[in-house]
Structures are given as C-alpha cells and as structure tokens.
C-alpha cells in the first residue's frame, strides 16, 4: 500500500464518521457531498478512474441535490401545516 | 425487554460477529493480490481483439454487453417508477411559476414572501460560468469511453450535472424554456431503444445478439472499437435523460403544494 492510498483510506474513514456525527440533516447533506468526493479520490488512488468519475458526479452532485430537494419539500409541508 | 437482557444479547452478538469477521479477514488475499484469470486474460487480449484502449469500457460494452443492457434498463425502470410515484396528486396544486425575469431583477426579494427561496448572485455567476465546461466535459467523456477512462454512464451523469447546474444557477425553476422533462423522456427512450437496436444489429449481421459487428478501425482513434463506442454513446443519452428526469421530478415536487388535511 502506498502512502497516498493510506491517506485516502484514512480520509474516507474520517469523512464517514463526520457524516454520521452530523445531526442536522441540512448540514449532513453537505458533509455527504464531501464524503462522496473523498470516495472518488479513494477510487482514483486505487487505480479505478472509471469508477471515480461516476462516484464524483453521483456522490458529489446528484445525491445531495435529491436529498436537498426532499428536505425543501418537507420543510414546505411543515410550514403549510403550521399555517392552517 | 429489559436493558440488561438487551445488553447481554448485544454482548453475545458482538462477540460472534467479531469472531466471524476475524476469521474472514484472516482468509483475505494479501493487499493488491489478484488471481482472477478472466481479468488477467482480458487485459492482455482486449486491445488486439477490439482495438479499444480502455479495457474496462470494452468489458462493459462488449464482453459483458448483455449485463450492461440489464443495468441500463434497471435505471430506466427506476426513473419510470419515480415519475409515476411523484405525479401530481389529486389534492396537490401547482404554485404559480416564478416570473421569467426574476433572476435578473435586483428588487426581487422585496415583493416575495419571506420564506421564498432565492438564489444568491454569487451562485448564479459561478453556476452560469460552469454550465458550458461541464457540458463539453460530459460529451467528451461519453464519446471517448473506448480510448480513456470514462464512457456512457460517467459522461451521461456529467451531462445531467450540467442540467442540475442550470437549475441551481438559473434562479427560475419552473418556467417553460428550461423545464427539460419532455426532452429528457425522449433522450432516455432513444438511449434505451438504441442499445437494443445495436444489439439486433449483431443478429442482422449474421451473428449473435450484441455481437460487435461494426468495423473496428484503428487503435487509438475516435472511430475505433466497433459497437463499443456507439453503445457507450447511447448509454450516455439514456443516463443523461434518466438523471435529468429524476432531478426534474424532484424539482417539480418542490413546486407542488398540497392541502394536507
């Protein structure tokens, strides 16, 4: 195992812990996005650039956007309930 | 169940799990050790057989092309299911769309209710600047899968990322010119149908389904590797359409309000 690979593995472990330790869903989405980018770097360092490309876009962009939109919808619903 | 019973149950389970894990980890091959005969064989013969320099793309779209067709239709079915689930329900109504010139209107915060989402000018500027490069990158990755790392799936997702940037930076989420649901449906259907059509091409050429029947070309040129490049492009269309459709449906949900009795 090279030095870079060890660093990437440690960064992913720290990132995963950070996602679990974040309690507020909105902040958690952002942390999840960074965790996705870290996973992309991990795949790249382990010589899987094809997988890294998918991971960066899916984990760093597509997934956070979907969760963000869901959170926005839930917030809207809670607000319209409070209005009535 | 009392706290004590739960703890002792957890203790037993944890010890068992630790034993099984330790046994399994002990039997793993050494770090970096790889003994898959199929993979070693393919990494030697692919460039000569298919003139594709990215072996992974050649495996995905040629040697295991049928599996990729199944995966493509998994995404197809998933996006269709999402469209059905997130359709406009009976007790929901559409909010009035944002006015088209809202993004450029400096006073737009003034007349809106306080909880109305607004896009920061910095986000609009950076997002608009990024749309073009991301679009070009997506097309590049989807069309160069046979040469360099990437291919249809990765390129398609990057293309959908460009559409997401339009949503993020546009500031006008639901106005007609950039509601891409219809275009995304056409793209997705064309991509999924194109894969099957290319598969039947092998039958027409007198061989099996998904046989690489197109001329292989020269190694390293854009038009090489026969059907691998074409299949990669149609998968790019399918994935770009599917992800765009999924994100558009989520954005539409954001704009629907229900009565929630």
Coordinates of C-alpha atoms in Angstrom, one line a residue:
Chain A
X1 CA 0.0 0.0 0.0
X2 CA 1.4 3.4 -0.9
X3 CA 1.4 6.5 1.3
X4 CA -1.3 8.1 -0.9
X5 CA -3.6 5.1 -0.6
X6 CA -3.2 5.1 3.2
X7 CA -4.0 8.8 3.4
X8 CA -7.1 8.3 1.1
X9 CA -8.4 5.4 3.3
X10 CA -7.9 7.5 6.5
X11 CA -9.7 10.4 4.9
X12 CA -12.7 8.3 3.9
X13 CA -12.9 6.8 7.4
X14 CA -12.8 10.3 8.9
X15 CA -15.4 11.5 6.3
X16 CA -17.8 8.7 7.0
X17 CA -17.6 9.3 10.8
X18 CA -18.2 13.0 10.1
X19 CA -21.4 12.2 8.1
X20 CA -22.7 10.0 11.0
X21 CA -21.7 12.6 13.6
X22 CA -23.6 15.4 11.9
X23 CA -27.1 15.6 13.3
X24 CA -28.7 18.4 11.4
X25 CA -30.0 17.0 8.0
X26 CA -29.2 20.1 6.0
X27 CA -25.5 20.1 7.2
X28 CA -25.4 16.4 6.8
X29 CA -26.2 16.7 3.0
X30 CA -23.2 19.0 2.6
X31 CA -20.9 16.7 4.6
X32 CA -22.3 13.7 2.5
X33 CA -21.3 15.6 -0.7
X34 CA -17.7 16.0 0.6
X35 CA -17.7 12.3 1.7
X36 CA -18.7 11.4 -1.9
X37 CA -15.7 13.4 -3.3
X38 CA -13.4 11.7 -0.8
X39 CA -14.6 8.3 -2.0
X40 CA -13.9 9.5 -5.6
X41 CA -10.4 10.3 -4.7
X42 CA -10.0 6.9 -3.0
X43 CA -11.2 5.1 -6.1
X44 CA -8.8 7.2 -8.2
X45 CA -5.8 6.5 -5.9
X46 CA -6.6 2.7 -6.2
X47 CA -6.4 2.9 -10.0
X48 CA -10.1 2.9 -10.8
X49 CA -10.6 6.2 -12.7
X50 CA -13.8 5.0 -14.4
X51 CA -15.5 4.3 -11.1
X52 CA -14.0 7.5 -9.6
X53 CA -15.7 9.6 -12.3
X54 CA -19.1 8.2 -11.6
X55 CA -18.6 8.5 -7.9
X56 CA -17.6 12.2 -8.1
X57 CA -20.8 13.1 -10.0
X58 CA -23.3 10.8 -8.3
X59 CA -21.9 11.2 -4.8
X60 CA -20.9 14.9 -5.0
X61 CA -23.7 16.3 -7.1
X62 CA -26.7 14.1 -7.9
X63 CA -27.4 12.5 -4.4
X64 CA -27.0 15.8 -2.4
X65 CA -29.3 17.6 -4.9
X66 CA -32.0 14.9 -4.4
X67 CA -31.8 15.0 -0.6
X68 CA -31.8 18.8 -0.6
X69 CA -34.9 18.9 -2.7
X70 CA -36.6 16.4 -0.4
X71 CA -35.7 18.5 2.6
X72 CA -37.1 21.6 0.9
X73 CA -40.3 19.7 0.2
X74 CA -40.6 18.5 3.8
X75 CA -39.9 22.0 5.1
X76 CA -42.6 23.4 2.8
X77 CA -45.1 20.8 4.1
X78 CA -44.3 21.5 7.7
X79 CA -44.8 25.2 7.1
X80 CA -48.1 24.9 5.3
X81 CA -49.3 22.7 8.2
X82 CA -48.3 25.4 10.6
X83 CA -50.3 28.0 8.6
X84 CA -53.6 26.1 8.9
Chain B
X1 CA -37.2 -6.5 27.1
X2 CA -35.1 -5.1 30.0
X3 CA -32.0 -3.0 29.4
X4 CA -29.9 -5.8 31.0
X5 CA -31.3 -8.5 28.6
X6 CA -30.7 -6.2 25.6
X7 CA -27.1 -5.6 26.7
X8 CA -26.3 -9.3 27.2
X9 CA -27.9 -10.1 23.8
X10 CA -25.7 -7.4 22.2
X11 CA -22.6 -8.8 24.0
X12 CA -23.2 -12.3 22.6
X13 CA -23.9 -10.9 19.1
X14 CA -20.8 -8.6 19.2
X15 CA -18.5 -11.5 20.2
X16 CA -19.9 -13.8 17.5
X17 CA -19.6 -11.0 14.8
X18 CA -16.1 -10.2 15.9
X19 CA -15.1 -13.9 15.6
X20 CA -16.7 -14.3 12.1
X21 CA -15.1 -11.0 11.0
X22 CA -11.6 -12.0 12.3
X23 CA -11.9 -15.4 10.6
X24 CA -13.0 -13.8 7.3
X25 CA -10.3 -11.1 7.3
X26 CA -7.7 -13.7 8.0
X27 CA -8.6 -15.5 4.8
X28 CA -8.3 -12.5 2.6
X29 CA -5.5 -12.4 -0.1
X30 CA -2.7 -10.0 0.5
X31 CA -3.1 -6.3 -0.3
X32 CA -3.1 -5.9 -4.1
X33 CA -3.0 -9.7 -4.7
X34 CA -5.3 -10.5 -7.6
X35 CA -5.9 -14.0 -9.0
X36 CA -8.9 -13.5 -11.4
X37 CA -8.0 -15.5 -14.5
X38 CA -10.7 -13.8 -16.6
X39 CA -9.5 -10.3 -15.8
X40 CA -5.8 -11.1 -16.4
X41 CA -6.7 -12.7 -19.8
X42 CA -8.9 -9.8 -20.9
X43 CA -6.3 -7.2 -20.0
X44 CA -3.9 -9.0 -22.4
X45 CA -6.2 -9.7 -25.4
X46 CA -8.6 -6.7 -25.5
X47 CA -6.5 -4.2 -27.3
X48 CA -5.7 -6.7 -30.1
X49 CA -9.2 -8.1 -30.3
X50 CA -11.3 -5.0 -30.1
X51 CA -8.9 -2.1 -30.8
X52 CA -10.2 -0.3 -27.7
X53 CA -7.5 1.1 -25.4
X54 CA -9.8 1.3 -22.3
X55 CA -10.2 -2.3 -21.3
X56 CA -12.9 -1.6 -18.7
X57 CA -15.2 0.0 -21.4
X58 CA -14.5 -2.9 -23.7
X59 CA -15.6 -5.4 -21.0
X60 CA -18.7 -3.3 -20.1
X61 CA -20.0 -2.8 -23.6
X62 CA -18.7 -5.8 -25.5
X63 CA -17.6 -8.9 -23.5
X64 CA -20.3 -8.3 -20.9
X65 CA -22.6 -6.2 -23.1
X66 CA -25.7 -8.1 -22.1
X67 CA -25.2 -7.3 -18.4
X68 CA -24.9 -3.6 -19.2
X69 CA -28.2 -3.8 -21.1
X70 CA -29.8 -5.1 -17.9
X71 CA -28.2 -2.4 -15.8
X72 CA -29.4 0.3 -18.3
X73 CA -33.0 -1.0 -18.0
X74 CA -32.7 -1.0 -14.2
X75 CA -32.1 2.8 -14.4
X76 CA -34.8 3.1 -17.0
X77 CA -37.4 1.3 -14.8
X78 CA -36.3 3.2 -11.7
X79 CA -36.8 6.6 -13.3
X80 CA -40.2 5.5 -14.7
X81 CA -41.3 4.3 -11.3
X82 CA -40.2 7.7 -9.8
X83 CA -42.2 9.6 -12.4
X84 CA -45.3 7.5 -11.6
X85 CA -44.8 8.0 -7.8
X86 CA -44.2 11.7 -8.0
X87 CA -47.0 12.6 -10.4
X88 CA -49.4 15.4 -9.4
X89 CA -51.7 14.1 -6.8
X90 CA -55.4 14.9 -6.5
X91 CA -55.0 17.2 -3.5
X92 CA -52.0 19.0 -4.9
X93 CA -51.9 22.1 -6.9
X94 CA -49.1 23.8 -8.8
X95 CA -47.7 27.1 -7.3
X96 CA -47.6 30.0 -9.8
X97 CA -44.3 29.8 -11.6
X98 CA -41.6 32.3 -10.8
X99 CA -41.7 35.2 -13.2
X100 CA -39.2 34.8 -16.1
X101 CA -37.1 37.9 -15.4
X102 CA -36.9 37.2 -11.6
X103 CA -33.2 36.1 -11.8
X104 CA -32.1 39.5 -13.2
X105 CA -34.4 41.6 -11.1
X106 CA -32.4 43.3 -8.3
X107 CA -35.6 44.1 -6.3
X108 CA -36.9 40.5 -6.5
X109 CA -36.6 39.9 -2.8
X110 CA -38.8 42.8 -2.0
X111 CA -42.2 41.5 -3.2
X112 CA -41.8 37.9 -2.2
X113 CA -42.9 36.2 0.9
X114 CA -40.0 35.8 3.4
X115 CA -39.7 32.0 3.0
X116 CA -39.5 32.1 -0.8
X117 CA -36.2 30.6 -1.8
X118 CA -33.9 33.0 -3.6
X119 CA -30.6 32.3 -5.4
X120 CA -27.5 34.2 -4.3
X121 CA -25.9 36.3 -7.1
X122 CA -22.6 34.6 -6.5
X123 CA -24.2 31.1 -7.0
X124 CA -25.8 32.4 -10.3
X125 CA -22.5 33.8 -11.6
X126 CA -20.4 30.7 -10.8
X127 CA -23.1 28.3 -11.9
X128 CA -23.6 30.0 -15.3
X129 CA -19.9 30.1 -15.9
X130 CA -19.6 26.3 -15.2
X131 CA -22.5 25.1 -17.4
X132 CA -20.6 25.2 -20.7
X133 CA -17.4 23.5 -19.5
X134 CA -19.4 20.8 -17.7
X135 CA -21.4 20.2 -20.9
X136 CA -18.3 19.8 -23.0
X137 CA -16.7 17.5 -20.4
X138 CA -19.8 15.3 -20.4
X139 CA -19.8 15.0 -24.2
X140 CA -16.0 14.3 -24.2
X141 CA -16.3 11.5 -21.5
X142 CA -19.3 9.9 -23.2
X143 CA -17.7 9.8 -26.7
X144 CA -14.1 8.8 -25.6
X145 CA -15.0 5.8 -23.5
X146 CA -13.2 3.4 -25.8
X147 CA -9.9 5.4 -25.5
X148 CA -9.7 6.8 -22.0
X149 CA -11.3 6.2 -18.6
X150 CA -15.0 7.1 -18.8
X151 CA -17.8 6.0 -21.1
X152 CA -21.5 6.4 -21.4
X153 CA -22.6 6.1 -17.8
X154 CA -20.0 8.6 -16.5
X155 CA -20.5 11.0 -19.4
X156 CA -24.3 10.8 -19.1
X157 CA -24.2 11.6 -15.4
X158 CA -21.8 14.6 -16.0
X159 CA -24.3 15.8 -18.7
X160 CA -27.1 15.6 -16.2
X161 CA -24.8 17.6 -13.8
X162 CA -24.9 20.4 -16.4
X163 CA -28.7 20.3 -16.3
X164 CA -28.6 20.4 -12.5
X165 CA -26.3 23.5 -12.8
X166 CA -29.0 25.2 -14.9
X167 CA -31.5 24.5 -12.2
X168 CA -29.1 25.8 -9.5
X169 CA -27.9 28.9 -11.3
X170 CA -31.0 29.8 -13.3
X171 CA -33.0 31.1 -10.4
X172 CA -36.2 30.4 -12.3
X173 CA -37.0 26.8 -11.6
X174 CA -40.3 26.2 -13.3
X175 CA -40.5 28.4 -16.4
X176 CA -41.2 26.7 -19.7
X177 CA -37.9 27.2 -21.7
X178 CA -35.7 25.2 -19.3
X179 CA -38.2 22.6 -18.0
X180 CA -36.5 19.6 -19.7
X181 CA -38.8 16.8 -18.7
X182 CA -40.1 16.2 -22.3
X183 CA -36.6 16.3 -23.8
X184 CA -35.3 14.0 -21.0
X185 CA -38.0 11.4 -21.7
X186 CA -37.2 11.4 -25.4
X187 CA -33.4 11.2 -24.7
X188 CA -33.9 8.3 -22.3
X189 CA -36.2 6.3 -24.6
X190 CA -33.8 6.9 -27.6
X191 CA -30.9 5.7 -25.5
X192 CA -32.6 2.6 -24.2
X193 CA -34.0 1.7 -27.6
X194 CA -30.7 2.4 -29.3
X195 CA -28.9 -0.1 -27.2
X196 CA -31.4 -2.9 -28.1
X197 CA -31.3 -1.8 -31.8
X198 CA -27.5 -2.1 -31.8
X199 CA -27.8 -5.5 -30.2
X200 CA -30.2 -6.6 -33.0
X201 CA -27.6 -5.2 -35.5
X202 CA -25.4 -8.2 -34.5
X203 CA -28.3 -10.6 -35.4
X204 CA -28.8 -8.8 -38.8
X205 CA -25.0 -9.1 -39.5
X206 CA -25.5 -12.9 -39.1
X207 CA -24.1 -13.4 -35.6
X208 CA -25.4 -13.4 -32.0
X209 CA -27.3 -10.6 -30.2
X210 CA -24.9 -7.7 -29.3
X211 CA -22.0 -9.1 -31.5
X212 CA -19.5 -6.3 -32.3
X213 CA -20.5 -6.1 -36.0
X214 CA -19.2 -2.6 -36.9
X215 CA -15.7 -2.1 -38.4
X216 CA -13.1 -2.0 -35.6
X217 CA -11.0 0.9 -37.1
X218 CA -7.5 1.9 -35.9
X219 CA -6.4 1.5 -32.3
X220 CA -6.5 4.9 -30.5
X221 CA -8.7 6.8 -33.0
X222 CA -12.1 8.2 -32.0
X223 CA -13.9 6.0 -34.5
X224 CA -12.5 2.7 -33.3
X225 CA -13.6 -0.4 -31.4
X226 CA -16.8 -1.0 -33.5
X227 CA -20.0 -1.1 -31.5
X228 CA -18.3 -0.3 -28.2
X229 CA -18.1 3.4 -29.0
X230 CA -21.7 3.5 -30.3
X231 CA -23.1 1.6 -27.3
X232 CA -21.2 4.0 -25.0
X233 CA -22.9 7.0 -26.7
X234 CA -26.4 5.6 -26.5
X235 CA -25.9 4.7 -22.8
X236 CA -24.7 8.3 -22.3
X237 CA -28.1 9.5 -23.8
X238 CA -30.1 7.1 -21.6
X239 CA -28.3 8.1 -18.4
X240 CA -28.3 11.8 -19.1
X241 CA -32.1 11.6 -19.8
X242 CA -32.8 9.4 -16.8
X243 CA -30.9 11.5 -14.2
X244 CA -32.3 14.8 -15.7
X245 CA -35.8 13.3 -15.5
X246 CA -35.3 12.2 -11.9
X247 CA -34.0 15.7 -10.8
X248 CA -36.7 17.5 -12.7
X249 CA -39.3 15.4 -11.0
X250 CA -37.8 16.3 -7.6
X251 CA -37.8 20.0 -8.5
X252 CA -41.4 19.8 -9.6
X253 CA -42.3 18.3 -6.3
X254 CA -40.8 21.3 -4.6
X255 CA -43.2 23.5 -6.5
X256 CA -46.3 21.4 -5.7
X257 CA -48.3 22.3 -2.6
X258 CA -51.0 20.1 -1.1
X259 CA -53.8 20.9 1.3
X260 CA -52.7 18.2 3.8
X261 CA -55.9 17.9 5.7

